[in-house]
Structure formats: C-alpha cells, structure tokens
CSV table of C-alpha atoms in Angstrom, one decimal:
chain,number,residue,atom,x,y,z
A,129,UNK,CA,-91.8,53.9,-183.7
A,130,UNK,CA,-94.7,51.8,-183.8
A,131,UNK,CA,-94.8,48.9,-185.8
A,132,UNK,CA,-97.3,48.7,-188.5
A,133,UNK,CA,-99.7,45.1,-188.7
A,134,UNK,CA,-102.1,44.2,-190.9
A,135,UNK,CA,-105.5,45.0,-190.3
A,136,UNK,CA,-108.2,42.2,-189.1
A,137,UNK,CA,-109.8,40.7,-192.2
A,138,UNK,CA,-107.1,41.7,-194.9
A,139,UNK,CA,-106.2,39.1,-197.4
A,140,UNK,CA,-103.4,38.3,-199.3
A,141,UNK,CA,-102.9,40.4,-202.4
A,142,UNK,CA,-104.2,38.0,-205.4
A,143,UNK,CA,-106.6,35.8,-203.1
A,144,UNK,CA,-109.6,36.8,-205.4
A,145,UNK,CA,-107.4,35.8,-208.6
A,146,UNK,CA,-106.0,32.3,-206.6
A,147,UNK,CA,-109.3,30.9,-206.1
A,148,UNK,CA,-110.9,32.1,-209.4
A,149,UNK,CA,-107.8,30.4,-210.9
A,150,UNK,CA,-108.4,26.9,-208.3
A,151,UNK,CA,-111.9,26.5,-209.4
A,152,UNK,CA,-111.1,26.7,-213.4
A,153,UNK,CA,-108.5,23.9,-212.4
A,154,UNK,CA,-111.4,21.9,-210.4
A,155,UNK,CA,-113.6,22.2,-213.1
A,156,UNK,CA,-110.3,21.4,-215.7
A,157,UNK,CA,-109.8,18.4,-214.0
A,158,UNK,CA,-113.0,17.0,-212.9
A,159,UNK,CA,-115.9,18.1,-215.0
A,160,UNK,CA,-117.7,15.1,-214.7
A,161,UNK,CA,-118.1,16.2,-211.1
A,162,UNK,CA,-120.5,19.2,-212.1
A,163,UNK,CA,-123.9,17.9,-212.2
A,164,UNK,CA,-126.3,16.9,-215.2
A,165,UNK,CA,-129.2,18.8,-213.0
A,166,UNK,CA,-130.3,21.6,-212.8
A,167,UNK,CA,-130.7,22.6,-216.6
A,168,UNK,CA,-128.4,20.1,-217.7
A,169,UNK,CA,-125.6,22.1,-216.4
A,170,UNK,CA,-123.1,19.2,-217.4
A,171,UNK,CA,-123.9,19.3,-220.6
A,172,UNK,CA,-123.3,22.5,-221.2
A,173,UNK,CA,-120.1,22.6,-218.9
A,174,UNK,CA,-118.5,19.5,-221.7
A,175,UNK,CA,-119.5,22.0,-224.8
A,176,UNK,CA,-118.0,25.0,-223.7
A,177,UNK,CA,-115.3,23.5,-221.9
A,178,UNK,CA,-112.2,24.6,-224.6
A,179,UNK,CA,-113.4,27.6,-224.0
A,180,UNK,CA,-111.8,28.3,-220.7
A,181,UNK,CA,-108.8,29.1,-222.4
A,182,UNK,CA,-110.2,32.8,-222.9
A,183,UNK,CA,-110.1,33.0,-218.7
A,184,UNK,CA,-106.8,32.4,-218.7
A,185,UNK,CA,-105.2,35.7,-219.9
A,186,UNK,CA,-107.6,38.0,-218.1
A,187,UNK,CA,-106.5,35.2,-214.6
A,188,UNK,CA,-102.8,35.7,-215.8
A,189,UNK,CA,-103.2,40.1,-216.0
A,190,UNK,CA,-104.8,40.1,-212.5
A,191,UNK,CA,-102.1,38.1,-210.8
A,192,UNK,CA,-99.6,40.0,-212.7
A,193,UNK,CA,-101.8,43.5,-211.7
A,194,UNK,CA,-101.8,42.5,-207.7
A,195,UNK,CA,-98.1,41.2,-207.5
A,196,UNK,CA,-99.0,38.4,-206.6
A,197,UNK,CA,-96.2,34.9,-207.1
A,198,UNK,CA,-99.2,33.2,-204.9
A,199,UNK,CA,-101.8,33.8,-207.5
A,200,UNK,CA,-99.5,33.3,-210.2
A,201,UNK,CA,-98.6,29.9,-209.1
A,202,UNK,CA,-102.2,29.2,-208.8
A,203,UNK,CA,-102.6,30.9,-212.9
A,204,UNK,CA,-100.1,27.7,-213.7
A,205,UNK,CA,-102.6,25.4,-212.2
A,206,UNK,CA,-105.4,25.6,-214.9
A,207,UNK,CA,-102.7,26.2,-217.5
A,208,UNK,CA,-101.0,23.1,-216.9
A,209,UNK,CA,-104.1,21.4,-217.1
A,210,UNK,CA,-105.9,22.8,-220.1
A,211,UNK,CA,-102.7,22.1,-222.4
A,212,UNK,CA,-102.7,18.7,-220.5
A,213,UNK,CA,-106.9,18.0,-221.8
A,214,UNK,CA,-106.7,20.3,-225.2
A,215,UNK,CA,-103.3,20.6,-226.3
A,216,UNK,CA,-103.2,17.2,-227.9
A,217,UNK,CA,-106.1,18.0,-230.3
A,218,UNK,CA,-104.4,21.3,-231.4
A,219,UNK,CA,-101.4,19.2,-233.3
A,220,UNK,CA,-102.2,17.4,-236.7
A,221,UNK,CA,-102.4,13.9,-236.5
A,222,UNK,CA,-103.3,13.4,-240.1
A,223,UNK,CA,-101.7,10.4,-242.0
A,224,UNK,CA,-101.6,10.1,-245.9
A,225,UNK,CA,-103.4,7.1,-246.4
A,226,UNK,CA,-107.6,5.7,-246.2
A,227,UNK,CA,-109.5,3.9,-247.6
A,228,UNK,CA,-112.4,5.8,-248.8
A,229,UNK,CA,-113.0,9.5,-248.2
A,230,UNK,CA,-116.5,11.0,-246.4
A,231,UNK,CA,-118.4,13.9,-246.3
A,232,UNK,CA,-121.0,15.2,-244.0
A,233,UNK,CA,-122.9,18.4,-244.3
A,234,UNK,CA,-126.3,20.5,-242.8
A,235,UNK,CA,-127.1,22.1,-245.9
A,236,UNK,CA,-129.6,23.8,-243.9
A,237,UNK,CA,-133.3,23.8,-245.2
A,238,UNK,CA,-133.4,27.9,-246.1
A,239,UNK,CA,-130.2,27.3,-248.1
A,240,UNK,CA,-130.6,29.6,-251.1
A,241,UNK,CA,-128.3,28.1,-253.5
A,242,UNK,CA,-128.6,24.4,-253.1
A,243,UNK,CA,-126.4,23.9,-256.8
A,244,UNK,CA,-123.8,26.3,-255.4
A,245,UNK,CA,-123.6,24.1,-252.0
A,246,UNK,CA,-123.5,21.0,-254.0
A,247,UNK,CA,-120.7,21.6,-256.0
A,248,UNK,CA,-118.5,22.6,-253.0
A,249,UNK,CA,-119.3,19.1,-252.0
A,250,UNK,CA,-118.2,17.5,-255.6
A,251,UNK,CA,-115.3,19.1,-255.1
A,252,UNK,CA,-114.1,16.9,-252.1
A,253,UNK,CA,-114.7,13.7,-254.4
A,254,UNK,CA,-116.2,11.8,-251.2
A,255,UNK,CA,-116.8,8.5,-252.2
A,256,UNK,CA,-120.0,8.4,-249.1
A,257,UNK,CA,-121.5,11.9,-248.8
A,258,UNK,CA,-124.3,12.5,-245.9
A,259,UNK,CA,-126.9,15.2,-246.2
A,260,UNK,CA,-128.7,16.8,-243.4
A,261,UNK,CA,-131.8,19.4,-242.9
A,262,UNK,CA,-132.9,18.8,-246.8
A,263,UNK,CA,-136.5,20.1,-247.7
A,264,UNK,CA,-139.2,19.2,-250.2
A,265,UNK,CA,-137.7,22.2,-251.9
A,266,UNK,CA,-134.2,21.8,-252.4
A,267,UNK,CA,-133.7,17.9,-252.1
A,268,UNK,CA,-134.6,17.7,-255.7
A,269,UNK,CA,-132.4,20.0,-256.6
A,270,UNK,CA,-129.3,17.8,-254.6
A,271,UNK,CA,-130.3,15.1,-256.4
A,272,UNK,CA,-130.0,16.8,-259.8
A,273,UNK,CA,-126.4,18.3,-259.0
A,274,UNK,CA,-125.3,15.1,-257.5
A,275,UNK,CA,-126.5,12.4,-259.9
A,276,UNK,CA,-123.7,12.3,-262.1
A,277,UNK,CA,-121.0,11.5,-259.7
A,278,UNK,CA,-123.1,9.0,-257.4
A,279,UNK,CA,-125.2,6.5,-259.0
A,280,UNK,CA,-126.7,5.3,-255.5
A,281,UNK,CA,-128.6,7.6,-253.4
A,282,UNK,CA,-131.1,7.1,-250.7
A,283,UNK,CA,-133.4,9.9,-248.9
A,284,UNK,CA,-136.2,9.7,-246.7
A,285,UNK,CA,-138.0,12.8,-245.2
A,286,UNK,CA,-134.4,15.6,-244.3
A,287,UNK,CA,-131.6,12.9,-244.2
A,288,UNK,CA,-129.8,11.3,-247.1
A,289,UNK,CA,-127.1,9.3,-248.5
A,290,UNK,CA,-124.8,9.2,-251.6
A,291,UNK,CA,-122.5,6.8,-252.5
A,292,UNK,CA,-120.9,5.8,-255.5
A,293,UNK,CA,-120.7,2.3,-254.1
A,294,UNK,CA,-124.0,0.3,-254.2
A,295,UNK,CA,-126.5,0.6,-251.8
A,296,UNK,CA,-128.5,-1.9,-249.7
A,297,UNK,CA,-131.2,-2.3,-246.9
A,298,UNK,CA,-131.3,1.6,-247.0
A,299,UNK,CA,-134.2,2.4,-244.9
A,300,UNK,CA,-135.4,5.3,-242.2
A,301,UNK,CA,-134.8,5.0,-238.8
A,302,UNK,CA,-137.7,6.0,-236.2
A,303,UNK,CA,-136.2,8.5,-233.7
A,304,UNK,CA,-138.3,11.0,-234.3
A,305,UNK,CA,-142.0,11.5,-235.6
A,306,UNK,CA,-140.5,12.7,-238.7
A,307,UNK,CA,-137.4,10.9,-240.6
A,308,UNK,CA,-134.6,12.3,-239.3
A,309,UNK,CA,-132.3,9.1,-239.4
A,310,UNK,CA,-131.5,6.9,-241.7
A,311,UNK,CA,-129.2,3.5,-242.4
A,312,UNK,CA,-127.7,1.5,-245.6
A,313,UNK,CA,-125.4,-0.9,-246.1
A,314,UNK,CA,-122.2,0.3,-249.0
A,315,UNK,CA,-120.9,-2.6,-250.6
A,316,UNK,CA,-117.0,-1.0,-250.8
A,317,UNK,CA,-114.0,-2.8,-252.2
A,318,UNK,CA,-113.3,-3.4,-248.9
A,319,UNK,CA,-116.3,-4.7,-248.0
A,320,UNK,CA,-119.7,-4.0,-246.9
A,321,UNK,CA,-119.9,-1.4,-244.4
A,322,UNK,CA,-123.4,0.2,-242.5
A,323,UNK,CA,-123.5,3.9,-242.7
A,324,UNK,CA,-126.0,5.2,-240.4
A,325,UNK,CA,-127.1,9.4,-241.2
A,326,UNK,CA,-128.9,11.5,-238.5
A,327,UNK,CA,-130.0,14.7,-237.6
A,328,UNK,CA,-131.0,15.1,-234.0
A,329,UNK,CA,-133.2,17.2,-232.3
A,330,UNK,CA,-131.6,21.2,-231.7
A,331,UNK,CA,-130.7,22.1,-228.4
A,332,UNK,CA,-131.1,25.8,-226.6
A,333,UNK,CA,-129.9,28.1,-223.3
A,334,UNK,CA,-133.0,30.0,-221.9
A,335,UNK,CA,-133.2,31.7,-218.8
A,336,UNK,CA,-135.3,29.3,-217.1
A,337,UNK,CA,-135.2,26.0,-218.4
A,338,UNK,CA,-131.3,26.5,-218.7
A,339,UNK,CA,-129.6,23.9,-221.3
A,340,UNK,CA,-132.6,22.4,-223.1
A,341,UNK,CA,-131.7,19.0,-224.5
A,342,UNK,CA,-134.6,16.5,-223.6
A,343,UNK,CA,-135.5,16.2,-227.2
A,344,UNK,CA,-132.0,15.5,-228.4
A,345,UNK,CA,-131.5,13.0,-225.5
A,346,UNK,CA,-134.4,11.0,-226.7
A,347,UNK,CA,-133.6,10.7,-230.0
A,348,UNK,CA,-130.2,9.7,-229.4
A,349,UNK,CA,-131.4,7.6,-226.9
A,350,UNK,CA,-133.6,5.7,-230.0
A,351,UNK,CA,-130.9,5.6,-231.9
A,352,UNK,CA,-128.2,3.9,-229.8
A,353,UNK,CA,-131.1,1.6,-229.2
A,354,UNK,CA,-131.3,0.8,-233.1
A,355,UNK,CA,-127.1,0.5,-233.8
A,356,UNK,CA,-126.9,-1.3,-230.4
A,357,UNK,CA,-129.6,-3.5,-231.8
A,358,UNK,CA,-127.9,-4.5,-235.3
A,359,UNK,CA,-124.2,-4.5,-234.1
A,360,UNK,CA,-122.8,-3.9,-237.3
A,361,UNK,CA,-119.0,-5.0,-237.4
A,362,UNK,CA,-117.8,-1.7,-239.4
A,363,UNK,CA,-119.8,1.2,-239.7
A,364,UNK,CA,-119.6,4.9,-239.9
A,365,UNK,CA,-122.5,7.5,-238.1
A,366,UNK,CA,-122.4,10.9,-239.8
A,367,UNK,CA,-124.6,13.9,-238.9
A,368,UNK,CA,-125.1,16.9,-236.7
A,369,UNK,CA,-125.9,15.5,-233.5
A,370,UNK,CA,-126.3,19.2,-232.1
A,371,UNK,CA,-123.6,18.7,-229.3
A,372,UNK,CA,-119.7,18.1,-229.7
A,373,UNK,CA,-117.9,14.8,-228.9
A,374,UNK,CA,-117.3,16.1,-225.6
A,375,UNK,CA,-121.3,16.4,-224.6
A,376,UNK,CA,-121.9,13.5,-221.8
A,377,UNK,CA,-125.1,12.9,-222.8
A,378,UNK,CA,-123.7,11.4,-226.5
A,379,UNK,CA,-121.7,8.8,-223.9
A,380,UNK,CA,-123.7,5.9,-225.6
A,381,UNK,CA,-122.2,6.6,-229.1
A,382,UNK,CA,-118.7,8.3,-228.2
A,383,UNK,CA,-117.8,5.4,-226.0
A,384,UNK,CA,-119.0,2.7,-229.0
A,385,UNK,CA,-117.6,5.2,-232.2
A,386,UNK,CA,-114.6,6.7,-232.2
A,387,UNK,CA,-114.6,10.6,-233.3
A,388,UNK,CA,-112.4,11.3,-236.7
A,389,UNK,CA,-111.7,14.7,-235.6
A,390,UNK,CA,-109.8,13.6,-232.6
A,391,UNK,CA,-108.1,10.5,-234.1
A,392,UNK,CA,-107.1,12.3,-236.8
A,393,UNK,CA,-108.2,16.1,-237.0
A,394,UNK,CA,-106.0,19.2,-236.2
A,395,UNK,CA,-107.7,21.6,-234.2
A,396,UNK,CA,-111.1,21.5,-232.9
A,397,UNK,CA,-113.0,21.3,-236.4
A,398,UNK,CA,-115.3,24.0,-234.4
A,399,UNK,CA,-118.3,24.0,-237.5
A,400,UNK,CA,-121.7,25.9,-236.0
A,401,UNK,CA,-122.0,29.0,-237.1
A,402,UNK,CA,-120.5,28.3,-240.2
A,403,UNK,CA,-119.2,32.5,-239.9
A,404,UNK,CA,-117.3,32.2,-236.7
A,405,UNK,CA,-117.2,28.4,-235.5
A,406,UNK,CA,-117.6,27.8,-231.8
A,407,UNK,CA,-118.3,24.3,-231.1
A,408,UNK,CA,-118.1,21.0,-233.1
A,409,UNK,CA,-121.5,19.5,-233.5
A,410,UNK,CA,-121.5,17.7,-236.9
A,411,UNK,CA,-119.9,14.2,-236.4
A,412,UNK,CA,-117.8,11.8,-238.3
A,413,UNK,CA,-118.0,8.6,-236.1
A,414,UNK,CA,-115.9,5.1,-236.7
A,415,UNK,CA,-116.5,2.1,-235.8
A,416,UNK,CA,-114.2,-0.9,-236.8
A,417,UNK,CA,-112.4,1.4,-238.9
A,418,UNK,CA,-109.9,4.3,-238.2
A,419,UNK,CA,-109.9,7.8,-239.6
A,420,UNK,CA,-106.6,8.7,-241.0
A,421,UNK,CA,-107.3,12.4,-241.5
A,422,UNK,CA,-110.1,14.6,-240.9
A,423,UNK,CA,-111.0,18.7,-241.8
A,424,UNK,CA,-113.7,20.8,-242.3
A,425,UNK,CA,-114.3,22.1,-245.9
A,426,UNK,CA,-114.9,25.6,-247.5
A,427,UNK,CA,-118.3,27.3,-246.0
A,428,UNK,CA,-121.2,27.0,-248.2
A,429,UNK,CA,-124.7,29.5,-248.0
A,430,UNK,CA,-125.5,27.5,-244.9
A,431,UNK,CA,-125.0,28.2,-241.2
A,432,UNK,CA,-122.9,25.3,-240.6
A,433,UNK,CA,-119.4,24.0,-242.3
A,434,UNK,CA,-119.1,20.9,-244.0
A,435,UNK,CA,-116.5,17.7,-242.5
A,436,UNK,CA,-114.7,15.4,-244.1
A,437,UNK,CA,-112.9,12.6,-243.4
A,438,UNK,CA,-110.4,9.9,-245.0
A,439,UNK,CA,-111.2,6.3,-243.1
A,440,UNK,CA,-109.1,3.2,-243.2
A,441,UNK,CA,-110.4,-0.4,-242.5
C-alpha cells in the first residue's frame, strides 16, 4: 500500500482563520502602530476599535468549522486581549458621592421640540448644563424652558452654558469662524471652577479622501491652544468633539482631562446616533476634579443622547 502525503502547497486546516485572528491581536495590541496617513487611517482604527469584538465569534465558528486547536489557540489571542483593553470599562465604577452634577447635550439644530428636549434635561437637575448645535430658532426657546431653574446662562452663536451658580468672564472662544466654543468661570461652593463648552467641526468616511477630519483637528488644535493658554487649576470641557476619547488626534485634551465615562461610567456611554449608539463622541472632561459617576440620559428628538456626570473636587 502506498502511503498517502500531503500535496505541495497544502496548508494547515485553519491557517486562513490563525492569521486573520494574529492580525486582530496586532492591531489589539498595538494600534498606535497603524498610521495617521493615508486618510487618517489611525483615527478611524481608535473609533471603531471596540468594535472588533463582532470579529470574534465569526474567528471563533471558523476555527471551530475547520477543526482546527491551531486556529483556536490563535481565536484566544485577540480574546485575551480585547477583554484585557475593554473589559475594564464594561464594569460600573460609579460611587455615590460628587460634588455637583453635569449635563451635556447636542440638541441638534432641526430639533422639533426644543420644550420637549429641555425638560428631559430639568429632569437630571444638573447644577452646570452645556448646550450644543443651538439655532437662531430654537435657542430662545431653551432659554424660555430653562430660565426658572438657572438664573445664569451664557450663549454665543450654537454653544451655551447654564448654571445655577453665578457666572463670570463668560466669553466665546475663536476656533472657528463662527462661535462654536465658549468659556466661564462658576463660582461653586467649592469654589470657582472654568467650564469650557465646544462643538467641533463633523468628521466623515468617503471613498477618496478616506477619514476626513482636518477641520476637527484645527479647531481642536485652537482650542488646546486657548486652555493650554489659561491653565485653569479645575475645570471641566463638555461638548461633542465628534470623535470618542479613544481618537489620537484629541491626545492634547485626553492626556490633560481625564474622561468621566471611563473613571466612572459603565459601559461605553456609545451616544451618536441617538437610535442605536455606536461610538462615544460627546465628552465630559475633568480636570482637577474627579467624576464619581457618569451615564447617558433618556433620548430626546435629537440624533444624539445626552451625558451626565456627578464630579467631585
């Protein structure tokens, strides 16, 4: 009887699987390794990065499919590693305490029921609440709804601020030919604290440009300059800085501001689209402070979810 060998240039059931499964771990481990250029591909590799999770399974049916213990070893690999970078931020990390509770929201300038949105946000009884994309139209009609819980309120242009702490030094922030940014100083009971508001530039994928975020980079870029430039001891940066915590590019904020979702969130807070949340792009940011909880609140008629936070100082 001859003996039967394998043919030239067979693989190893599962090798397809195995190196499918080695790059997700590369890219698990070392995604500051995939470049900014071309089309700000590292930018978009930190966004979408949690979502590698949904490779898994379909990694884990192939190896099982082939028969492969190779290929399911390799399966473990990215596992291992994704529980090792995300699994921290699925637990709640929330403590009972703060200091004074914050709000953040894009109400989204085609909102069709302005009241309706700002009574979801009186009912979080934030004692700072940030407003983003407001219009001509509807800020008027915030500032109706609003006025008899906060006495002190500051908007330039589609930012604003609400507080029912007094306000000082409020003034808009040039990051953009049109406001967009704003800061004030809240005189708390625990002292004053600068609260900066912004609403940078939107971001896109296209075919040919790839992730488009020169616009957002600039403005961002402005206002680091600005906080960097006043150095406030204690202060808070809310907005929708369309890109998540994760984003490289918001380096020069994340590594001065720490993020309330992850100090103190459970879950991902994912709030754009408001329907079915993918990614985290509006911000609660601390500095000289600590968030001691942190949650996204009911959905109102805009496209993305409003975020809260308790901070302590």
């Amino acid at each position: 009887m001859t003996a039967m060998t394998a043919a030239p240039g067979n693989r190893p059931r599962g090798t397809l699987t195995s190196t499918s499964a080695v790059i997700l771990a590369a890219v698990l481990a070392r995604p500051e390794l995939i470049p900014t250029a071309p089309g700000h591909l590292g930018s978009l590799t930190d966004t979408l990065l949690p979502w590698t999770v949904l490779a898994l399974p379909a990694l884990l049916a192939a190896a099982l499919l082939r028969r492969s213990r190779a290929a399911l070893a390799a399966v473990a690999l990215p596992l291992v590693l994704w529980l090792t970078a995300f699994g921290g931020t699925l637990t709640d990390k929330s403590a009972p305490d703060g200091d004074l509770t914050v709000v953040s929201h894009n109400v989204n300038q085609d909102n069709p029921d302005p009241q309706g949105t700002a009574r979801g946000l009186l009912a979080a009884h934030a004692d700072i609440l940030a407003l983003e994309e407001l219009s001509p139209e509807t800020a008027p009609a915030y500032e109706r709804a609003l006025a008899p819980a906060y006495r002190h309120h500051f908007h330039q242009g589609t930012v604003g601020i609400w507080s029912v702490y007094p306000l000082h030094d409020a003034r808009s922030l040039p990051i953009m030919p049109w406001s967009r940014a704003l800061r004030a100083t809240a005189d708390t009971p625990h002292g004053p604290l600068t609260v900066y508001v912004a609403h940078l530039p939107s971001v896109r994928v296209t075919p040919t440009a790839g992730f488009t975020t020169a616009a957002r980079d600039e403005a961002l870029r402005r206002l680091t300059n600005r906080i960097r430039a006043e150095n406030a001891p204690r202060s808070l940066l809310l907005g929708d800085f369309n890109g998540t915590a994760d984003d490289r590019a918001l380096r020069p904020l994340t590594s001065r501001f720490t993020s309330a979702q992850a100090t103190a969130g459970a879950g991902f807070g994912f709030t754009w689209p408001s329907g079915f949340p993918v990614v985290r792009i509006d911000q609660i940011l601390v500095e000289g402070g600590r968030a001691t909880s942190a949650w996204t609140l009911p959905a109102t008629r805009s496209d993305h979810l409003p975020v809260a936070a308790t901070i302590t100082f």
